[in-house]
Every structure is written in structure tokens, then in C-alpha cells.
Coordinates of C-alpha atoms in Angstrom, one line a residue:
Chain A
X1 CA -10.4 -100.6 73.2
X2 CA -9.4 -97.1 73.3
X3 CA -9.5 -95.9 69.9
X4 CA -11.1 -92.1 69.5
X5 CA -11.5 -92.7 65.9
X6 CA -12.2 -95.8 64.0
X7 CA -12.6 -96.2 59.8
X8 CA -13.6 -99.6 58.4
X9 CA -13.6 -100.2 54.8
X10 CA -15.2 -96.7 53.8
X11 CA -16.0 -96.1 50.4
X12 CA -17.6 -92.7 48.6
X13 CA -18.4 -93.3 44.9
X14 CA -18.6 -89.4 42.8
X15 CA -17.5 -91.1 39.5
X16 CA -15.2 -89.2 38.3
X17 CA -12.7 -90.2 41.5
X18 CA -14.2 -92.6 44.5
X19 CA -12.9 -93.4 47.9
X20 CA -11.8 -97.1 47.7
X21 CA -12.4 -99.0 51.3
X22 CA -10.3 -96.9 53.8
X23 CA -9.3 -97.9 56.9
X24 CA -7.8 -97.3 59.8
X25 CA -7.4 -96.0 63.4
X26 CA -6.7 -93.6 65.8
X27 CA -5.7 -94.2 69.3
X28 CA -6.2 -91.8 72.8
X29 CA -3.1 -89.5 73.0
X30 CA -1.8 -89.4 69.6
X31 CA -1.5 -87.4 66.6
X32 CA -2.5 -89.2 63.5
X33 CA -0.8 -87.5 59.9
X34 CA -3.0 -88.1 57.3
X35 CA -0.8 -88.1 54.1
X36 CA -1.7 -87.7 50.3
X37 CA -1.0 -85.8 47.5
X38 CA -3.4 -83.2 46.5
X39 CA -6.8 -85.2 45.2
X40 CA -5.9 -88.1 47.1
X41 CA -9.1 -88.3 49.0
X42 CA -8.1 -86.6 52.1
X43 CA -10.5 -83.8 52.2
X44 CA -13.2 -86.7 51.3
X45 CA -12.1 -89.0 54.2
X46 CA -12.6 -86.0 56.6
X47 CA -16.1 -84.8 55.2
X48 CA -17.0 -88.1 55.4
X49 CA -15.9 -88.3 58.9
X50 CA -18.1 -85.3 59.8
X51 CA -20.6 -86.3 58.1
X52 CA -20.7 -83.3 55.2
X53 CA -20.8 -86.0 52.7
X54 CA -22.8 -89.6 53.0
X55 CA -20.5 -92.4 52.6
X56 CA -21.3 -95.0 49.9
X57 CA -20.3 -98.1 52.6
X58 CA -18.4 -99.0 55.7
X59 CA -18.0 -97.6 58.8
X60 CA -17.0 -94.5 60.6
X61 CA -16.4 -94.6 64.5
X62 CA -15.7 -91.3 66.3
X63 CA -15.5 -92.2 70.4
X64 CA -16.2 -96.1 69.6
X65 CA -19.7 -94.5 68.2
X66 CA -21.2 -94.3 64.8
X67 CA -20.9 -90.8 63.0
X68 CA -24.3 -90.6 61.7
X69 CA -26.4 -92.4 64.6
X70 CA -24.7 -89.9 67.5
X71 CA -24.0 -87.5 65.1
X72 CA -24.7 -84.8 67.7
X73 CA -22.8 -86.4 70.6
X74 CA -19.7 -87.2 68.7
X75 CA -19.5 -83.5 67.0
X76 CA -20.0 -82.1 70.7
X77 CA -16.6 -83.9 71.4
X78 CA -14.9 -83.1 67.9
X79 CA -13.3 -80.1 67.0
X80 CA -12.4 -78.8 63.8
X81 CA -10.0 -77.1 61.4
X82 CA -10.3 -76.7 57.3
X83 CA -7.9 -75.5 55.2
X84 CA -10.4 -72.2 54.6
X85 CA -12.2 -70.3 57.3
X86 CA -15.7 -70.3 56.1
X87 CA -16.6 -68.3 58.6
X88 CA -18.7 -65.3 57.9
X89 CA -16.2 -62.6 57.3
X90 CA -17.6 -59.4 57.8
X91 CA -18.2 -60.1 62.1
X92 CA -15.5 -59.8 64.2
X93 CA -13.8 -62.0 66.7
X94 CA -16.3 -61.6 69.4
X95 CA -19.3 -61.6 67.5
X96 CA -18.3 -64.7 65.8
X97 CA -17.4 -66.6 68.8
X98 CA -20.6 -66.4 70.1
X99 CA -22.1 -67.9 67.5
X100 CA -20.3 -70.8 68.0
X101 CA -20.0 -70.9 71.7
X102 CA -23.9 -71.6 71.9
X103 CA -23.8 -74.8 70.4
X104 CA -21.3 -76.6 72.7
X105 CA -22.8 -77.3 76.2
X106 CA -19.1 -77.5 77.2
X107 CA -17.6 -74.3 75.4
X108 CA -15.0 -72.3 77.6
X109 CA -14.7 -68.6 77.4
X110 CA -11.6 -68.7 79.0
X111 CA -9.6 -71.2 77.0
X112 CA -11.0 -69.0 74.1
X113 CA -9.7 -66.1 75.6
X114 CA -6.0 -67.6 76.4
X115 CA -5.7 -68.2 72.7
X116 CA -7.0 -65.2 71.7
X117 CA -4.2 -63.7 73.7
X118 CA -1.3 -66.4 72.8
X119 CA -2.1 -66.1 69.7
X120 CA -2.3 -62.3 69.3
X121 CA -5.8 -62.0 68.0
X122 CA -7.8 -58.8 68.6
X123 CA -11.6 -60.0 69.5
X124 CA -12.7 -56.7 68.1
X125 CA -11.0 -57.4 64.9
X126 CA -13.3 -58.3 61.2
X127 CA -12.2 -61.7 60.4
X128 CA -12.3 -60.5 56.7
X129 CA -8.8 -57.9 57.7
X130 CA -7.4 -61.0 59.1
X131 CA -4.3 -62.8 57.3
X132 CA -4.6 -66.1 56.5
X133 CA -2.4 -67.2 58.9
X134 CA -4.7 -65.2 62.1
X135 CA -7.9 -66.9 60.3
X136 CA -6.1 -70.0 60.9
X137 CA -5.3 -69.4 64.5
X138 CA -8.7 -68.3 64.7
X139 CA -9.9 -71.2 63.4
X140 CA -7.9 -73.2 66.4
X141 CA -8.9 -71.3 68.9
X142 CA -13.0 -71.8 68.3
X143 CA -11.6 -75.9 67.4
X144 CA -10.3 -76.2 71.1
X145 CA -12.6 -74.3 73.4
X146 CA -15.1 -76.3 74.5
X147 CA -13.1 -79.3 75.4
X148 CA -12.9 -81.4 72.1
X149 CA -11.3 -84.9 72.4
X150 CA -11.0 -85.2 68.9
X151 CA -9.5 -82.7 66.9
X152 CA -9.8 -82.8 63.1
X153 CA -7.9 -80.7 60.9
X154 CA -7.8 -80.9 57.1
X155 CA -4.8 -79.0 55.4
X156 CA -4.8 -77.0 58.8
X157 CA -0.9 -75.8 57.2
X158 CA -1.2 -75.1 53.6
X159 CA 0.0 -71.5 52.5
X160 CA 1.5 -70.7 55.7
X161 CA 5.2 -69.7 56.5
X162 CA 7.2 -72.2 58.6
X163 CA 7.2 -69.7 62.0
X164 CA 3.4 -70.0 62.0
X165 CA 3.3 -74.0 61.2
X166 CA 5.6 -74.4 64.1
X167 CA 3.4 -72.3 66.5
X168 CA 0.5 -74.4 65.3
X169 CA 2.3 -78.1 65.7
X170 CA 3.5 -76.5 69.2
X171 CA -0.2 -75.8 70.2
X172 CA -1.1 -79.3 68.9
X173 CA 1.7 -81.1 70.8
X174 CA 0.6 -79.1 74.3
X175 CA -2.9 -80.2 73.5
X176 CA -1.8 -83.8 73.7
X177 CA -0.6 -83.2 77.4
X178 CA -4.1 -84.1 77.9
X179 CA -3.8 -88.4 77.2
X180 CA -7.7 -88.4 76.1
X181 CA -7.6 -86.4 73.1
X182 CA -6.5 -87.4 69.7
X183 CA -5.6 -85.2 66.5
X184 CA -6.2 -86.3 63.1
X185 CA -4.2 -83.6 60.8
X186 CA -4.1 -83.7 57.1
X187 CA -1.2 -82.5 54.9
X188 CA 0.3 -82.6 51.8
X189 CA 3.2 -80.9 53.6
X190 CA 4.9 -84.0 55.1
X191 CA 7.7 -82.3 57.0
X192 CA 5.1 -81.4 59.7
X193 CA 4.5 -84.6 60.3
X194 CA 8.2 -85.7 60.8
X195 CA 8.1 -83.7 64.1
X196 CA 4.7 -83.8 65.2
X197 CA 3.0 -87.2 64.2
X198 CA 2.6 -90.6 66.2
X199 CA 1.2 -92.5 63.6
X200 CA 0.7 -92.2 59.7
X201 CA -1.6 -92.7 57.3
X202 CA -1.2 -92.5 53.4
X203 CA -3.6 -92.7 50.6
X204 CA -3.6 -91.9 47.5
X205 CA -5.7 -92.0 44.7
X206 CA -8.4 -93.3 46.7
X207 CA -7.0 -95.9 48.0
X208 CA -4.9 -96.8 51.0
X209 CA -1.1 -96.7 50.7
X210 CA -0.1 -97.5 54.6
X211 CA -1.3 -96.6 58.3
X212 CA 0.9 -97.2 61.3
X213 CA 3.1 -96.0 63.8
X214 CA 5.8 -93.8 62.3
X215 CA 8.3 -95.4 63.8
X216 CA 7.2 -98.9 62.2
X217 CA 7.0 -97.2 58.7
X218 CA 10.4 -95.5 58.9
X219 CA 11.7 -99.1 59.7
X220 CA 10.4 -100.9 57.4
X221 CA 11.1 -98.5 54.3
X222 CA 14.0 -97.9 52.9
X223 CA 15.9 -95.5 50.0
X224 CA 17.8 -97.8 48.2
X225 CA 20.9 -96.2 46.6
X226 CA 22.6 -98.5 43.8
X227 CA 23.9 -99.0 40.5
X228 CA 22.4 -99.4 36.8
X229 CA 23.6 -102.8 36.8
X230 CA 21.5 -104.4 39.4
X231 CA 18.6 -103.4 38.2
X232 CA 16.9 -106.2 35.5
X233 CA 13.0 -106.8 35.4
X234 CA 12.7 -109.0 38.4
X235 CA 14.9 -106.7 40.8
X236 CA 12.6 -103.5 39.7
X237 CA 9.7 -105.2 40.9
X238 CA 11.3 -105.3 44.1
X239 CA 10.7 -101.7 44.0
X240 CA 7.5 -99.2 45.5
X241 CA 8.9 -96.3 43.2
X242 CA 12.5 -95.5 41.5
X243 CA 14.1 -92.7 40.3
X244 CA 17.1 -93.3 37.3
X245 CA 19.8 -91.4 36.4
X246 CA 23.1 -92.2 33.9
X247 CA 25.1 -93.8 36.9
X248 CA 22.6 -95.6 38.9
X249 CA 19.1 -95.6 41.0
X250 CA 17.5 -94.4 43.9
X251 CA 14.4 -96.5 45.0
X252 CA 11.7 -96.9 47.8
X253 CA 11.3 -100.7 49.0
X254 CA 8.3 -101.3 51.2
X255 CA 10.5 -104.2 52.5
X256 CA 14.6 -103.3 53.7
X257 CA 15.2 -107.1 55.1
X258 CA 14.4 -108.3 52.0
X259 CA 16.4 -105.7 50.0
X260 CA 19.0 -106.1 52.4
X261 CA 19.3 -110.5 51.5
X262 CA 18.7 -109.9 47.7
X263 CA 21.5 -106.7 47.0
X264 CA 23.7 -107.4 50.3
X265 CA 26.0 -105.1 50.5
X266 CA 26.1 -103.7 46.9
X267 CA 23.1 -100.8 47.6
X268 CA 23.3 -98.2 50.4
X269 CA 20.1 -98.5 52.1
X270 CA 18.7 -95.2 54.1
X271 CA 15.9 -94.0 56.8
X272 CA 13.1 -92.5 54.6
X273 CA 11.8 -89.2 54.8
X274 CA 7.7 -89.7 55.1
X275 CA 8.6 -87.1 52.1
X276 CA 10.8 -90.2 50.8
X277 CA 7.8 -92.4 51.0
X278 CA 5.6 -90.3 49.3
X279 CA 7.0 -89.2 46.4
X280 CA 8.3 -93.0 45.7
X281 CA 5.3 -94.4 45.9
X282 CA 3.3 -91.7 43.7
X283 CA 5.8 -91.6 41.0
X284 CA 5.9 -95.7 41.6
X285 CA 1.8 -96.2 40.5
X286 CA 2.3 -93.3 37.9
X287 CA 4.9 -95.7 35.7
X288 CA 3.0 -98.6 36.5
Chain B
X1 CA -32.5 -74.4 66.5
X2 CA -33.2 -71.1 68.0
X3 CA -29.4 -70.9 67.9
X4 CA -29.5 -71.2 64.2
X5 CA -32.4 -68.8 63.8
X6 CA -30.4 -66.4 66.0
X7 CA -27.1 -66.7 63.6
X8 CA -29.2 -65.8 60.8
X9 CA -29.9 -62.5 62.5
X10 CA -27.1 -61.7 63.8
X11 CA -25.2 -62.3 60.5
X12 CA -26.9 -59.4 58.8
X13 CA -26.9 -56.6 61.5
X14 CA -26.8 -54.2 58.4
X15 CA -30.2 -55.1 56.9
X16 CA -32.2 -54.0 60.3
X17 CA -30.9 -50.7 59.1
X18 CA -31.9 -51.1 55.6
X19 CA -35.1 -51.9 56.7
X20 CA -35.4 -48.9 58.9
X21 CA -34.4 -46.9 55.8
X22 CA -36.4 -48.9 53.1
X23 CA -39.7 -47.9 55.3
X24 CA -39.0 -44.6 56.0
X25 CA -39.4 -44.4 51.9
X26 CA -41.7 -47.0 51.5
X27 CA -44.6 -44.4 53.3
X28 CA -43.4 -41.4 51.2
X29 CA -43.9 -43.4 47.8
X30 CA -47.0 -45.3 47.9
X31 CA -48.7 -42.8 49.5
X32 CA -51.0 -43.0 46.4
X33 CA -54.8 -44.5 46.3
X34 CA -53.5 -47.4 44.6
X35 CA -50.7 -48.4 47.0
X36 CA -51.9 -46.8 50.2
X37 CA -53.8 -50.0 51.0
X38 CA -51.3 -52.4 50.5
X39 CA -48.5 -50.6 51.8
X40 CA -47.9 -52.7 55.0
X41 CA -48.0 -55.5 53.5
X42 CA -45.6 -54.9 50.5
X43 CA -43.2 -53.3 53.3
X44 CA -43.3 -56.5 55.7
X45 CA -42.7 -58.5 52.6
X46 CA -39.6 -57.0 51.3
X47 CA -38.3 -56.7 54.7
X48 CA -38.4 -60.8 54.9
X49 CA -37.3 -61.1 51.4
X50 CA -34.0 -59.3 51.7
X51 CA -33.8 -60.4 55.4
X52 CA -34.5 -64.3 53.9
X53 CA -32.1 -63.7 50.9
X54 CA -29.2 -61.9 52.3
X55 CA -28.5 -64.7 55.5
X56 CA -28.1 -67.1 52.6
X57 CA -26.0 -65.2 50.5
X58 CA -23.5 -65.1 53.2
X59 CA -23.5 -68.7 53.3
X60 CA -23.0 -68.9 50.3
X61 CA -20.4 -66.5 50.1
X62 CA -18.3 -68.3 52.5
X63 CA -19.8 -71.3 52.4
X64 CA -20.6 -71.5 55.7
X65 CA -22.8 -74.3 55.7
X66 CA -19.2 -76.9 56.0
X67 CA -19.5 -75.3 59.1
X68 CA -22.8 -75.3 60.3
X69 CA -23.0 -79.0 59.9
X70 CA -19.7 -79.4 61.0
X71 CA -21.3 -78.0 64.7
X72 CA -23.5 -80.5 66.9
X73 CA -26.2 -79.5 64.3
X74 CA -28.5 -81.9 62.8
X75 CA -29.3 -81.2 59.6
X76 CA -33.2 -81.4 59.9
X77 CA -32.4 -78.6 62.0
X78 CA -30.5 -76.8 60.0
X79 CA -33.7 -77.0 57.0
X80 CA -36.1 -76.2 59.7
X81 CA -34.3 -73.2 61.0
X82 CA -34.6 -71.5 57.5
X83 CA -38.3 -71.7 57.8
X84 CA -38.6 -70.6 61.0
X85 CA -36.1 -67.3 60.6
X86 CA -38.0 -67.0 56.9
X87 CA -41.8 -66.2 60.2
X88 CA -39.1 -64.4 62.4
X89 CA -38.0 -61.8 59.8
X90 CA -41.9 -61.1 58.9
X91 CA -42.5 -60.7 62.4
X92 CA -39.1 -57.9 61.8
X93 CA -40.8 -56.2 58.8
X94 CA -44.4 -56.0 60.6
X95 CA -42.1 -54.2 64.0
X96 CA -40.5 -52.0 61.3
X97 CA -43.1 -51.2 59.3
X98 CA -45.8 -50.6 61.7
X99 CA -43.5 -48.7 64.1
X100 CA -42.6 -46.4 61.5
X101 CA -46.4 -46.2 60.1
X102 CA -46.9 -45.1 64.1
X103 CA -44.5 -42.2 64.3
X104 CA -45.7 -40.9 60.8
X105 CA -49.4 -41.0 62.0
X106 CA -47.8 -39.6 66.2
X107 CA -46.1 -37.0 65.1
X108 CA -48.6 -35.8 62.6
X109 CA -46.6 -35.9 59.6
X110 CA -48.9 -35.3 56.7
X111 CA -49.2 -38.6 54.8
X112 CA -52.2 -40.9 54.3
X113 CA -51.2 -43.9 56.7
X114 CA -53.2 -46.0 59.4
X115 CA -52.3 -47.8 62.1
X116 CA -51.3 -51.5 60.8
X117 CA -53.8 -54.3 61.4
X118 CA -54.2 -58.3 61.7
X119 CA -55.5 -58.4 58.1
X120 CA -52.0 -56.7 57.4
X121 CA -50.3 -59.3 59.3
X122 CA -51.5 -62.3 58.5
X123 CA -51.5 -61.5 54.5
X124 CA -48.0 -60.8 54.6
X125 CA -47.5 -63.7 57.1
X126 CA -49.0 -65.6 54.3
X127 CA -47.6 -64.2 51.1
X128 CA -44.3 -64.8 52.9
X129 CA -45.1 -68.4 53.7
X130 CA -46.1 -68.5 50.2
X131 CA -42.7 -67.6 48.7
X132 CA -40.7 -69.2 51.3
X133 CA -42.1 -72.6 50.4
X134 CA -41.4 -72.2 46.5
X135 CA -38.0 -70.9 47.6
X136 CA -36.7 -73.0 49.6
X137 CA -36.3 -76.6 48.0
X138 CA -35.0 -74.6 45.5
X139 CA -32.3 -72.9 47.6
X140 CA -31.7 -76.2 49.3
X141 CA -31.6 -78.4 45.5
X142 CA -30.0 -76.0 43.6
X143 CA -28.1 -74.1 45.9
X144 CA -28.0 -70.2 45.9
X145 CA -27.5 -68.7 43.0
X146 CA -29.2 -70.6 40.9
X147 CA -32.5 -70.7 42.9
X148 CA -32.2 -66.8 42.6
X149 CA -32.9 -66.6 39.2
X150 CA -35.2 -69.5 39.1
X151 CA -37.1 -67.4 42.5
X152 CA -37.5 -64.3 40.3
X153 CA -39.0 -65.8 37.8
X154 CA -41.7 -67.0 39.8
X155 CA -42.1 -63.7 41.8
X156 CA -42.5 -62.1 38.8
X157 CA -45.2 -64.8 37.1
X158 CA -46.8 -64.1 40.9
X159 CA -47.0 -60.4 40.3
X160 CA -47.9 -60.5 36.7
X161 CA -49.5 -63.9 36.4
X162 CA -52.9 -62.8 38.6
X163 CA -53.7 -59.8 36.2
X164 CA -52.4 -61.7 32.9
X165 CA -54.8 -64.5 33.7
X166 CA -57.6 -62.1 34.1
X167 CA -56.8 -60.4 30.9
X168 CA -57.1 -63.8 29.3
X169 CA -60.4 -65.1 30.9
X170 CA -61.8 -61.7 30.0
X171 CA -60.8 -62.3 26.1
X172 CA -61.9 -65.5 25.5
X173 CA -63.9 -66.9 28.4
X174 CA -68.0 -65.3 28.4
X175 CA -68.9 -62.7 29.9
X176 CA -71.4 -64.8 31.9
X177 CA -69.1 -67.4 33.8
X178 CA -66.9 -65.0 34.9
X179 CA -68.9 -62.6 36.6
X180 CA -70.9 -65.4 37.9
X181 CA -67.5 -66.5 39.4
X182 CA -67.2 -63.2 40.9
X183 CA -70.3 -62.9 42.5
X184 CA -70.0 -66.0 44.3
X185 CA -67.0 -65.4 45.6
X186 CA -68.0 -62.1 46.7
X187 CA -71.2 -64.2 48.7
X188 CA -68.4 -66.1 50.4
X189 CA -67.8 -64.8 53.9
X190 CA -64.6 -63.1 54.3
X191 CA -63.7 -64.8 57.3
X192 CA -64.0 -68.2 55.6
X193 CA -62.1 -67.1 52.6
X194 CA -59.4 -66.0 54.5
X195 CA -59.0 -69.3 56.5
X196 CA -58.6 -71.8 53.9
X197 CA -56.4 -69.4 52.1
X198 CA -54.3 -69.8 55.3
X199 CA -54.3 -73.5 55.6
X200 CA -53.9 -74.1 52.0
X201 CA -50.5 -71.8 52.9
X202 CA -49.9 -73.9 55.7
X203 CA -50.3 -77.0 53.9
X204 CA -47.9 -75.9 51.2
X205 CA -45.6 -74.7 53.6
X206 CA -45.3 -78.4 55.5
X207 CA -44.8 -80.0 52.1
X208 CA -42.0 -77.7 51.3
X209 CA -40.6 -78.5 54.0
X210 CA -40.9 -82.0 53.7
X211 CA -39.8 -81.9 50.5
X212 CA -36.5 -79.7 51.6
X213 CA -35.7 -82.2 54.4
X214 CA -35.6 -84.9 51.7
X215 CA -33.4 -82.8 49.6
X216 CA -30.9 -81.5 52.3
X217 CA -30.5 -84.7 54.1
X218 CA -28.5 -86.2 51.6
X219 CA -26.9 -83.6 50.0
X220 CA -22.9 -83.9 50.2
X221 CA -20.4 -80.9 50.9

């Protein structure tokens, strides 16, 4: 079995919003997108992953070992990427580094250094006159210097300009020359993911939407594109998430060959957007 | 560990300076008869206060702690490490202070100092030990701000609690008892006195940070 990261029916209770038995899995040599509107429970599933936050039940996996029992063996071989730097902002480049660099047996100056250059950074510069965008490269560089397998990135995107999200999903996709590593990569920015992701995993609200291989997603979704008249209240149910208008509807279905039998040719059916499946299936358990 | 100790240092280059600074002043105002005694000791004990107090405010500031146990970093290290940089900066302050106390007395600058001693060291060693172990499951429970205020509050009943609770005994309890009190303690050889103040510091300080292990081990992000 060659999964770098395994999730079995997790769950984190805070009462006021609780991770509902996640799971799913990541194999060697992919990219994982981890999907969800804002508040869905990414942010959770990743803490709980690196152990920030104690999970109520089930289990987490990282390297076909448990989280908490190897916690220091498995976070020697993760690396990782938040959507803010916490890093303390008033040392430079340099001075930060080498803080970090003492904890990994296996960190690399010079795979720092190459990023450092690639990416522009000065190692002399305050991280605090950094923009958000250079924290974030900053960020990647310390993630991917000392020979992670698993790299972990939560929101790794958000508030950045298309140029530098390209540069980063480039950097990402090199990365994955290597066929041991894996990337898990949170977004609420789903276009990302159309280039860069293997697989996909959705939750929201808690609880799990869908996890799979994009490709098996894409196929088995549809946009459904019809008219008001073929929609009564056993047809709707047919339905993930729907949008009306005066002439007619557009809709998700979790299901095209079954669409497909039950409209035949009176609905154009179309390839989803992960975007598509998204904002169906959100608006979809809002009216329900 | 050590590498945790050592981030703590080297997050707050700025306050080696301050200490520098803080001593040079620290001679020049309590040069009096009152202070002159203590003078050491109050210095080494500010030093590791600040020193203690600022290394968590930057992780606080930036919350740096996602990623300090986001490193290979257990977290019984991470309570542990506190403790031990909490010693590290005293041993700062007593460098500092004394250093500075030496050049005042080398180059024949005309204040009342002497040379610091082991009676200097291990009182501030202790006092430190002292606050450190209120502090700290304080810091670690309520996190940083809040154990601020809740930690000057207690320095302040330690500074005016001692004298308040003499002014009381001397109102109401006799004459007698007191004094009696006083004597014996006064038959009691130093030496002794001093050791079980130091293990009942050391004692409190292991149950602190017992106590802060318990707290920080299951404390969420």
C-alpha cells in the first residue's frame, strides 16, 4: 500500500461547528486538492493532521504511520505551508532559516538557497518588509528544504495574483518529478486545482462531499442545462444543486448516466468545472 | 530542546541590548543604602523577566507556536524549553549585571558597588524560579495576554504582600509571638534556611511544570 497519507473516519467536536468522520487518501506522486468553502473544515482537517489540534476519533496516517505515536518521525518527512506566515517578522531571511534548519536532520542549504534565488528573495531581507506574496514563497522554500515527502499546504493561494499562483503550482508540479512525494493543497480557489490536482477532495460543512481522482469526478458529474417544464418534485430530486431562471434550469447531477436515461435528449448535459461542482452542491444543501 | 531554547534567544537580539542599557542605570539609581544590597539581584531579575516575557510576546504576536509544533517538536518539549530559557536568561542577567558591576568597581567609577556573589546568584536564581512557576501554567492556560495581567497582579501582591502582612501581624497579633517568631528564625542557621527555601523552589517549580505539561498537551491551535 503506497498511500503517504491516510484519514479514517476523523472527527473534532468544538460545538459550535465539528468535523463529521472524514476520510480519505493520498497516494505517492500526486497532488491531492482539498476543496471547501470557507468554514468548511479544511483548516481543521489539516491541524488535525499535524497534530495542532487533538482529534475527537478516527485515524490519521501520515507515511502508513500514526500522527500522534511518530509524531516526530512523520513531521521530519512533512512539510508545510499556511495561509499566514507566522513566522517571527522582525528577523530576516537568514536568521530565520536557521532556526528552522536545526530541527530537520535532513535540511539542505542548497535547495534553500536555489529557491531563494528562483524565487527572488533577498536572505538579508526582514520578513516583516516582505509582500505577502514573497512571505509565501518564503514559506515554500523553508516547506521543501529538507527533503519532505509530504507537503501540506492550507490556503497556500489565497490573496495572491494569478502570476504568483502559477509560479507556485509550477514549483509544486516540478516537486512531483520526484514519484515519492505527495502534496495535499487546500483552496477555496478551485481553478488551481483544475490544472494542478490528481485527485479531489470536497467537504463541506464538516462533512465529506466527494474524494477521488479528478478525472473520475469530472465524469461522473454533470451541468444539466434544460427547461422549466421537466422539472416536477421527483425530477428535482434528481438533482445535487440547481440554479432557476424564467426560461429553464441549470443543475449539478452526481449521476450523468442516469440523467442521461431519465431526460434523453431533452437537457444538454456538460463537463463540470470542480468550480461547477462546488457551488451546486453548496447552494444544493443551503435549499435543502 | 536546546534548539528551542536557542530560538528564544535569538528571537530577541534587541533585549541583550536593553539589558546592557537597563544595568548601566540600574547601578547609578540604587546606589542608595536601601537598594545597594539588593541591586544584583533586582537587576538579574528584570533581565529574565523582560528576556522571559518578550520571547513570548513574539509568539504571540505572530503566533508562532502553529509553527513550532508544526516542526518535529514534541510538545513536552516545547513546555520544557520555556523553563529551561526562563534559568538561561538569569544566567544572561547575572553576565550582564555582574560584568557591568565589574567595570564600575575596574575602572574606579565612584559608586558603591561589590563584586557579585553566590548569595546574589542563587536568590535571583530562586526568585526567578519562583515567578516562572506561577507564570507559566498561566501563560500556557490562558495564553499571553491574559496571563500578563493575571502575572502582575501576583508580582505586585509578592512585592507588597511580605510588608502588608507584617503591618497586619504587628496590629493585631501580640507583641510576644511575633518576636518570638523572629528570634527563632534568626537561631536558624543560614545555610539551612537557605536550602529548604531552594528545594521548596524546586519543588514548586517541578509541579509547575507538571502542571503546564498537562495543560499544553492538549491544548488545540
Amino acid at each position: 500500500m503506497d498511500n503517504i497519507l491516510e484519514i479514517r473516519n476523523l472527527k473534532k467536536d468544538f460545538g459550535d461547528f465539528a468535523l463529521k468522520d472524514i476520510s480519505f487518501s493520498l497516494e505517492k506522486g500526486y497532488i491531492m486538492g482539498f476543496i471547501g468553502p470557507n468554514g468548511a473544515g479544511k483548516s481543521t482537517t489539516i491541524k488535525l493532521i499535524m497534530n495542532l489540534i487533538r482529534r475527537d476519533a478516527g485515524e490519521i496516517e501520515v507515511f502508513g504511520l500514526d500522527n500522534r505515536e511518530h509524531e516526530l518521525t512523520v513531521k521530519e518527512r512533512i512539510g508545510f505551508v499556511y495561509d499566514e506566515s507566522h513566522y517571527y517578522e522582525e528577523l530576516t531571511i537568514n536568521e530565520m532559516k536557521r532556526i528552522i534548519a536545526r530541527f530537520y536532520k535532513q535540511w539542505d542549504d542548497s535547495i534553500f538557497n536555489k529557491y531563494l534565488r528562483e524565487f527572488g528573495l533577498q536572505p538579508d531581507k526582514k520578513i516583516k518588509n516582505l509582500s505577502k506574496g514573497m512571505k509565501m514563497k518564503f514559506s515554500l522554500a523553508a516547506a521543501i528544504s529538507h527533503n519532505a515527502e509530504l507537503i501540506i499546504m492550507d490556503e497556500p493561494t489565497s490573496g495572491l495574483d494569478p502570476i504568483f499562483r502559477n509560479e507556485i503550482l509550477d514549483i509544486l508540479r516540478d516537486l512531483l518529478q520526484d514519484e515519492n512525494k505527495g502534496v495535499l493543497f487546500s483552496t477555496h480557489i478551485t481553478t488551481d486545482l483544475d490544472k494542478a490536482a490528481d485527485y479531489i477532495t470536497f467537504i463541506h460543512n464538516g462533512e465529506l462531499v466527494l474524494t477521488g481522482s479528478k478525472e473520475s469526478i469530472i465524469e461522473k458529474y454533470g451541468v444539466v442545462k434544460g427547461g422549466q417544464e421537466l422539472l416536477d418534485r421527483d425530477t428535482r430530486k434528481e438533482f445535487l444543486g440547481m440554479r432557476e431562471t424564467g426560461f429553464g434550469f441549470e443543475a449539478l447531477t452526481g449521476n450523468v448516466e442516469r440523467v442521461r436515461k431519465l431526460f434523453g435528449g431533452s437537457v444538454i448535459i456538460e463537463r463540470p468545472s470542480l468550480e461547477d461542482i462546488m457551488l451546486y452542491t453548496v447552494r444544493g444543501s443551503a435549499n435543502a | 530542546m536546546l534548539n528551542l531554547v536557542l530560538k528564544d534567544i535569538l528571537i530577541q537580539k534587541k533585549s541583550f541590548l536593553i539589558a546592557l542599557i537597563y544595568s548601566v542605570f540600574l547601578f547609578a539609581i540604587f546606589s542608595n543604602e536601601v537598594f545597594r544590597e539588593a541591586v544584583y539581584i533586582m537587576g538579574t531579575v528584570a533581565i529574565a523577566y523582560i528576556m522571559v516575557v518578550t520571547s513570548n510576546a513574539y509568539d504571540d504576536k505572530y503566533k508562532s507556536e502553529i509553527i513550532v509544533n508544526s516542526l518535529p517538536v514534541k510538545r513536552k518539549s516545547v513546555v520544557l524549553s520555556k523553563y529551561l530559557a526562563a534559568a538561561v536568561f538569569v544566567a544572561v542577567g547575572l553576565i550582564v549585571v555582574g560584568t557591568v558591576g565589574a567595570v564600575i568597581i575596574i575602572a574606579g567609577i565612584p559608586l558603591p558597588v561589590r563584586y557579585i556573589n553566590l548569595y546574589d546568584t542563587v536568590f535571583a536564581l530562586s526568585l526567578v524560579a519562583l515567578l516562572a512557576s506561577l507564570y507559566y501554567p498561566l501563560y500556557f492556560r490562558f495564553g499571553y495576554a491574559l496571563s500578563r495581567m493575571i502575572n502582575m497582579v501576583l508580582f505586585l501582591a509578592l512585592f507588597f504582600g511580605p510588608s502588608a502582612l507584617v503591618g497586619y501581624v504587628r496590629q493585631n497579633a501580640d507583641y510576644g509571638t511575633a518576636q518570638q517568631l523572629a528570634v527563632c528564625l534568626q537561631d536558624f542557621p543560614s545555610w539551612a534556611l537557605g536550602t529548604s527555601v531552594l528545594a521548596a523552589v524546586m519543588l514548586l517549580t517541578v509541579v509547575s511544570a507538571l502542571i503546564s505539561l498537562k495543560i499544553y498537551e492538549t491544548k488545540d491551535f
